[in-house]
Short mmCIF file of C-alpha atoms in Angstrom, two decimals:
data_model
loop_
_atom_site.label_atom_id
_atom_site.label_comp_id
_atom_site.label_asym_id
_atom_site.label_seq_id
_atom_site.Cartn_x
_atom_site.Cartn_y
_atom_site.Cartn_z
CA MET C 18 3.93 126.05 74.38
CA ARG C 19 7.67 125.84 74.54
CA PHE C 20 10.85 127.29 73.11
CA GLU C 21 13.80 124.94 72.72
CA GLY C 22 17.19 126.58 72.16
CA VAL C 23 15.58 129.34 70.09
CA ARG C 24 17.76 131.87 68.35
CA PHE C 25 16.67 134.63 66.00
CA ARG C 26 18.84 136.91 63.91
CA TYR C 27 17.47 139.85 61.95
CA GLY C 28 18.62 140.55 58.42
CA SER C 29 20.79 143.37 59.77
CA GLY C 30 22.83 140.77 61.63
CA VAL C 31 21.51 141.61 65.09
CA GLU C 32 20.83 138.46 67.12
CA ALA C 33 17.73 139.42 69.15
CA VAL C 34 17.11 136.03 70.78
CA ARG C 35 20.06 133.92 71.90
CA GLY C 36 19.38 130.35 72.89
CA VAL C 37 16.12 130.67 74.85
CA SER C 38 14.53 127.53 76.28
CA LEU C 39 11.23 128.16 78.01
CA GLY C 40 7.93 126.38 78.53
CA VAL C 41 4.48 127.84 79.23
CA GLU C 42 1.71 125.65 80.56
CA THR C 43 -1.97 125.97 79.70
CA GLY C 44 -3.71 128.55 81.86
CA GLU C 45 -0.56 130.28 83.09
CA ARG C 46 -0.28 134.06 83.43
CA VAL C 47 3.27 134.96 82.39
CA ALA C 48 4.77 138.45 82.33
CA ILE C 49 7.97 138.96 80.35
CA VAL C 50 9.93 142.01 81.48
CA GLY C 51 13.15 143.71 80.45
CA GLN C 52 14.49 146.83 78.79
CA ASN C 53 13.89 147.78 75.15
CA GLY C 54 15.98 145.51 72.97
CA ALA C 55 15.94 142.63 75.45
CA GLY C 56 14.31 140.37 72.86
CA LYS C 57 10.87 140.10 74.52
CA SER C 58 8.66 140.94 71.54
CA THR C 59 10.86 139.06 69.09
CA LEU C 60 10.61 135.95 71.25
CA VAL C 61 6.83 135.88 71.57
CA ARG C 62 6.31 136.72 67.89
CA HIS C 63 7.57 133.21 67.22
CA LEU C 64 4.34 131.87 68.75
CA ASN C 65 2.18 132.94 65.82
CA GLY C 66 4.78 132.70 63.08
CA ILE C 67 5.56 136.39 62.65
CA CYS C 68 9.15 135.36 63.36
CA GLN C 69 10.66 132.02 62.44
CA PRO C 70 13.64 130.81 64.49
CA SER C 71 17.11 131.01 62.99
CA ALA C 72 17.90 128.00 65.17
CA GLY C 73 15.99 125.89 67.66
CA THR C 74 12.28 124.99 67.68
CA VAL C 75 9.07 126.61 68.88
CA PHE C 76 6.10 124.42 69.76
CA VAL C 77 2.45 125.48 70.08
CA ALA C 78 0.14 122.75 71.35
CA ASP C 79 3.15 120.41 71.06
CA VAL C 80 3.37 120.99 67.30
CA PRO C 81 6.39 122.83 65.81
CA THR C 82 5.54 126.23 64.33
CA THR C 83 8.12 125.88 61.55
CA GLY C 84 6.46 125.99 58.16
CA ARG C 85 2.99 126.64 59.56
CA PRO C 86 1.29 129.77 58.15
CA ILE C 87 0.45 132.72 60.38
CA ALA C 88 -3.26 132.26 59.63
CA GLU C 89 -3.16 128.75 61.10
CA LEU C 90 -1.21 129.76 64.20
CA ALA C 91 -3.46 132.79 64.75
CA ALA C 92 -6.31 130.39 65.55
CA SER C 93 -4.34 129.33 68.63
CA VAL C 94 -2.39 132.47 69.55
CA GLY C 95 -4.01 135.90 69.54
CA TYR C 96 -1.43 138.71 69.50
CA VAL C 97 -2.30 142.26 70.57
CA PHE C 98 0.37 144.53 69.11
CA GLN C 99 1.99 147.30 71.12
CA ASN C 100 1.13 149.76 68.37
CA PRO C 101 -2.56 149.28 67.48
CA ASP C 102 -2.07 151.04 64.14
CA GLU C 103 -0.09 147.98 63.00
CA GLN C 104 -3.21 145.88 63.62
CA LEU C 105 -6.26 148.00 62.77
CA PHE C 106 -7.23 148.54 59.14
CA ALA C 107 -11.01 148.56 58.66
CA SER C 108 -13.26 151.59 58.25
CA THR C 109 -15.27 150.86 61.40
CA VAL C 110 -14.42 149.54 64.83
CA ALA C 111 -16.95 146.73 64.49
CA ALA C 112 -15.51 145.57 61.16
CA ASP C 113 -12.02 145.47 62.65
CA VAL C 114 -13.14 143.38 65.61
CA GLU C 115 -15.23 141.06 63.43
CA PHE C 116 -12.39 140.34 61.03
CA GLY C 117 -10.64 137.76 63.21
CA PRO C 118 -13.70 135.61 63.95
CA ARG C 119 -14.76 135.74 60.29
CA ASN C 120 -11.26 134.67 59.24
CA LEU C 121 -11.56 131.70 61.58
CA GLY C 122 -14.75 130.58 59.85
CA CYS C 123 -17.42 132.10 62.11
CA SER C 124 -20.72 133.02 60.50
CA PRO C 125 -21.39 136.76 60.09
CA GLU C 126 -23.94 136.56 62.91
CA LEU C 127 -21.54 134.83 65.31
CA ALA C 128 -18.69 137.15 64.35
CA ARG C 129 -20.88 140.19 65.05
CA SER C 130 -22.02 138.73 68.37
CA ARG C 131 -18.43 138.04 69.46
CA ALA C 132 -17.32 141.49 68.33
CA LEU C 133 -20.01 143.30 70.28
CA ALA C 134 -19.31 141.23 73.39
CA ALA C 135 -15.58 141.98 73.13
CA LEU C 136 -16.24 145.70 72.64
CA GLU C 137 -18.49 145.63 75.68
CA THR C 138 -15.65 144.06 77.67
CA VAL C 139 -13.23 146.87 76.77
CA GLY C 140 -15.86 149.59 77.22
CA LEU C 141 -16.17 150.59 73.57
CA ALA C 142 -19.52 149.15 72.50
CA SER C 143 -20.76 152.69 71.80
CA GLU C 144 -17.94 153.18 69.26
CA ALA C 145 -18.79 150.18 67.07
CA ALA C 146 -19.70 152.38 64.10
CA SER C 147 -16.76 154.80 64.55
CA HIS C 148 -13.65 154.85 62.38
CA PRO C 149 -10.71 153.53 64.43
CA LEU C 150 -8.53 156.50 63.46
CA HIS C 151 -11.06 158.85 65.05
CA LEU C 152 -10.33 157.31 68.46
CA SER C 153 -7.52 158.15 70.87
CA LEU C 154 -4.43 155.95 71.11
CA SER C 155 -5.64 154.33 74.33
CA GLU C 156 -9.01 153.59 72.73
CA ARG C 157 -7.35 152.14 69.63
CA LYS C 158 -5.31 149.85 71.87
CA ARG C 159 -8.56 148.67 73.44
CA VAL C 160 -10.05 148.04 69.98
CA ALA C 161 -6.99 145.93 69.14
CA LEU C 162 -7.50 144.01 72.38
CA ALA C 163 -11.17 143.47 71.56
CA ALA C 164 -10.21 142.17 68.11
CA VAL C 165 -8.15 139.41 69.72
CA LEU C 166 -10.68 138.67 72.47
CA ALA C 167 -13.35 138.13 69.81
CA MET C 168 -11.27 135.32 68.31
CA HIS C 169 -11.52 133.21 71.50
CA THR C 170 -7.96 131.92 71.09
CA PRO C 171 -6.63 129.64 73.85
CA VAL C 172 -3.52 131.84 74.11
CA VAL C 173 -3.54 135.65 74.28
CA VAL C 174 -0.33 137.68 73.99
CA LEU C 175 -0.44 141.30 75.15
CA ASP C 176 2.43 143.54 74.03
CA GLU C 177 2.70 146.53 76.42
CA PRO C 178 -1.04 146.50 77.20
CA THR C 179 -0.97 149.32 79.79
CA THR C 180 0.98 151.87 77.73
CA GLY C 181 -1.12 155.01 77.26
CA GLN C 182 -3.88 153.76 79.57
CA ASP C 183 -5.13 155.71 82.57
CA ALA C 184 -5.89 154.02 85.90
CA ARG C 185 -9.32 152.91 84.73
CA GLY C 186 -7.89 151.50 81.51
CA ILE C 187 -5.20 149.59 83.40
CA ALA C 188 -7.85 148.16 85.74
CA MET C 189 -9.86 147.06 82.69
CA VAL C 190 -6.84 145.29 81.18
CA ALA C 191 -6.15 143.61 84.53
CA GLY C 192 -9.75 142.43 84.64
CA VAL C 193 -9.36 140.95 81.15
CA VAL C 194 -6.22 139.09 82.24
CA TRP C 195 -8.00 137.53 85.21
CA SER C 196 -11.11 136.75 83.18
CA LEU C 197 -9.04 134.92 80.57
CA ALA C 198 -7.16 133.02 83.26
CA ASN C 199 -10.39 132.04 85.00
CA ALA C 200 -11.58 130.64 81.66
CA GLY C 201 -8.46 128.44 81.50
CA ARG C 202 -6.76 130.46 78.77
CA THR C 203 -3.06 131.30 78.73
CA VAL C 204 -2.00 134.94 78.98
CA ILE C 205 1.47 136.23 78.14
CA ALA C 206 2.23 139.93 78.60
CA ILE C 207 5.30 141.88 77.55
CA THR C 208 5.45 144.88 79.85
CA HIS C 209 7.57 147.63 81.33
CA ASP C 210 4.91 148.12 84.01
CA MET C 211 6.35 146.20 86.95
CA ASP C 212 3.38 146.99 89.20
CA PHE C 213 1.01 145.50 86.61
CA ALA C 214 3.23 142.43 86.28
CA ALA C 215 3.53 141.91 90.03
CA GLU C 216 -0.18 142.27 90.73
CA ASN C 217 -1.66 140.25 87.86
CA PHE C 218 0.71 137.45 86.89
CA ASP C 219 1.76 134.27 88.64
CA ARG C 220 5.09 134.03 86.82
CA VAL C 221 7.66 136.60 85.72
CA VAL C 222 10.40 136.04 83.13
CA VAL C 223 13.25 138.57 83.05
CA MET C 224 15.12 139.01 79.76
CA ALA C 225 18.24 140.93 78.77
CA ASP C 226 20.40 140.76 75.65
CA GLY C 227 18.17 138.09 74.11
CA GLN C 228 18.50 135.71 77.04
CA VAL C 229 16.44 134.71 80.08
CA LEU C 230 18.03 135.89 83.33
CA ALA C 231 15.29 134.80 85.74
CA ASP C 232 12.05 132.88 85.67
CA GLY C 233 9.80 132.35 88.67
CA ALA C 234 7.12 133.65 91.00
CA PRO C 235 6.87 137.46 91.18
CA ALA C 236 7.95 137.57 94.83
CA ALA C 237 11.12 135.62 94.08
CA VAL C 238 12.02 137.46 90.88
CA PHE C 239 11.29 140.98 92.16
CA GLY C 240 13.07 140.13 95.40
CA ASP C 241 16.35 139.51 93.55
CA PRO C 242 18.02 142.93 93.22
CA GLU C 243 21.09 141.49 91.48
CA VAL C 244 19.07 140.06 88.58
CA LEU C 245 16.95 143.20 88.30
CA ALA C 246 20.04 145.39 88.20
CA GLN C 247 21.58 143.18 85.52
CA ALA C 248 18.43 143.60 83.42
CA ALA C 249 18.15 147.33 84.27
CA VAL C 250 14.65 146.69 85.60
CA GLU C 251 13.26 148.64 88.54
CA PRO C 252 11.23 146.63 91.10
CA PRO C 253 7.53 147.41 91.69
CA GLN C 254 6.92 150.54 93.76
CA LEU C 255 5.73 148.65 96.85
CA VAL C 256 8.84 146.48 96.82
CA ARG C 257 10.99 149.63 96.64
CA LEU C 258 9.05 151.25 99.48
CA ALA C 259 9.32 148.16 101.69
CA ALA C 260 13.07 148.06 101.07
CA ARG C 261 13.43 151.75 101.99
CA LEU C 262 11.50 151.06 105.21
CA GLY C 263 13.91 148.27 106.04
CA TRP C 264 11.36 145.49 105.79
CA SER C 265 12.59 141.99 105.02
CA GLY C 266 9.35 141.15 103.23
CA ARG C 267 8.64 142.26 99.67
CA PRO C 268 4.88 142.97 99.32
CA LEU C 269 3.63 143.05 95.73
CA THR C 270 0.07 144.32 96.24
CA VAL C 271 -1.55 146.99 98.36
CA GLU C 272 -3.27 144.28 100.41
CA GLN C 273 0.06 142.57 101.14
CA PHE C 274 1.63 145.90 102.07
CA VAL C 275 -1.22 146.76 104.47
CA ASP C 276 -1.03 143.32 106.06
CA GLU C 277 2.75 143.67 106.52
CA PHE C 278 2.29 147.12 108.04
CA ALA C 279 -0.41 145.87 110.40
CA ASP C 280 1.84 143.03 111.59
CA ARG C 281 4.53 145.56 112.46
CA ARG C 282 2.31 147.86 114.56
#
């Protein structure tokens, strides 16, 4: 996938994306970070046609998205909305999760099988017959995730996947990210959770004011205080702790922090 000089202006006149050029290779794990209003969600919504560029071109599988219907693009790019209530609509959890596979042409039996497997992955198999609105917000977010997982799209976009999740829920989402990556699928996450981004993604893109300020490995991006300050983004907690301790290194995971500490003893 790639964005070439993409701009997007809302009807109100606000230009949310301003000349972004960016490529994402198959199998990459990319976290896009930045403050509210940075243009993160608007940018990635171009991948499945929810937004169409005001200028520039977006390519999915080397084919421009312009003029292609959302239903066609959804077969390639699964998008998990930040607010699950924008995505869920059926009277049961199972029906919601089955909808995507059925829409892609799966038989009822295959759609049900995929739905149950996806619900098992997110720990909600026991809620298959429940009404989505009877579940908590964190559970509804997991249903929305299952609905996309059941579609088996080569690209999965997660919009603020850890919001409202407890530690176990965050660990589950992290496991899904790694499982998708191990299967060769591309994962893009929009997140304010810098710890989640640092620990689970091999590339971090920093956005502010509709533009890309930095793009690189987590250690390099989170080790650049000037860029982070410009984007009003706080580094991961272990990076902050290491800096307060006067360490030159910037550990991103607990394991890296422990190793750094052991080397200094």
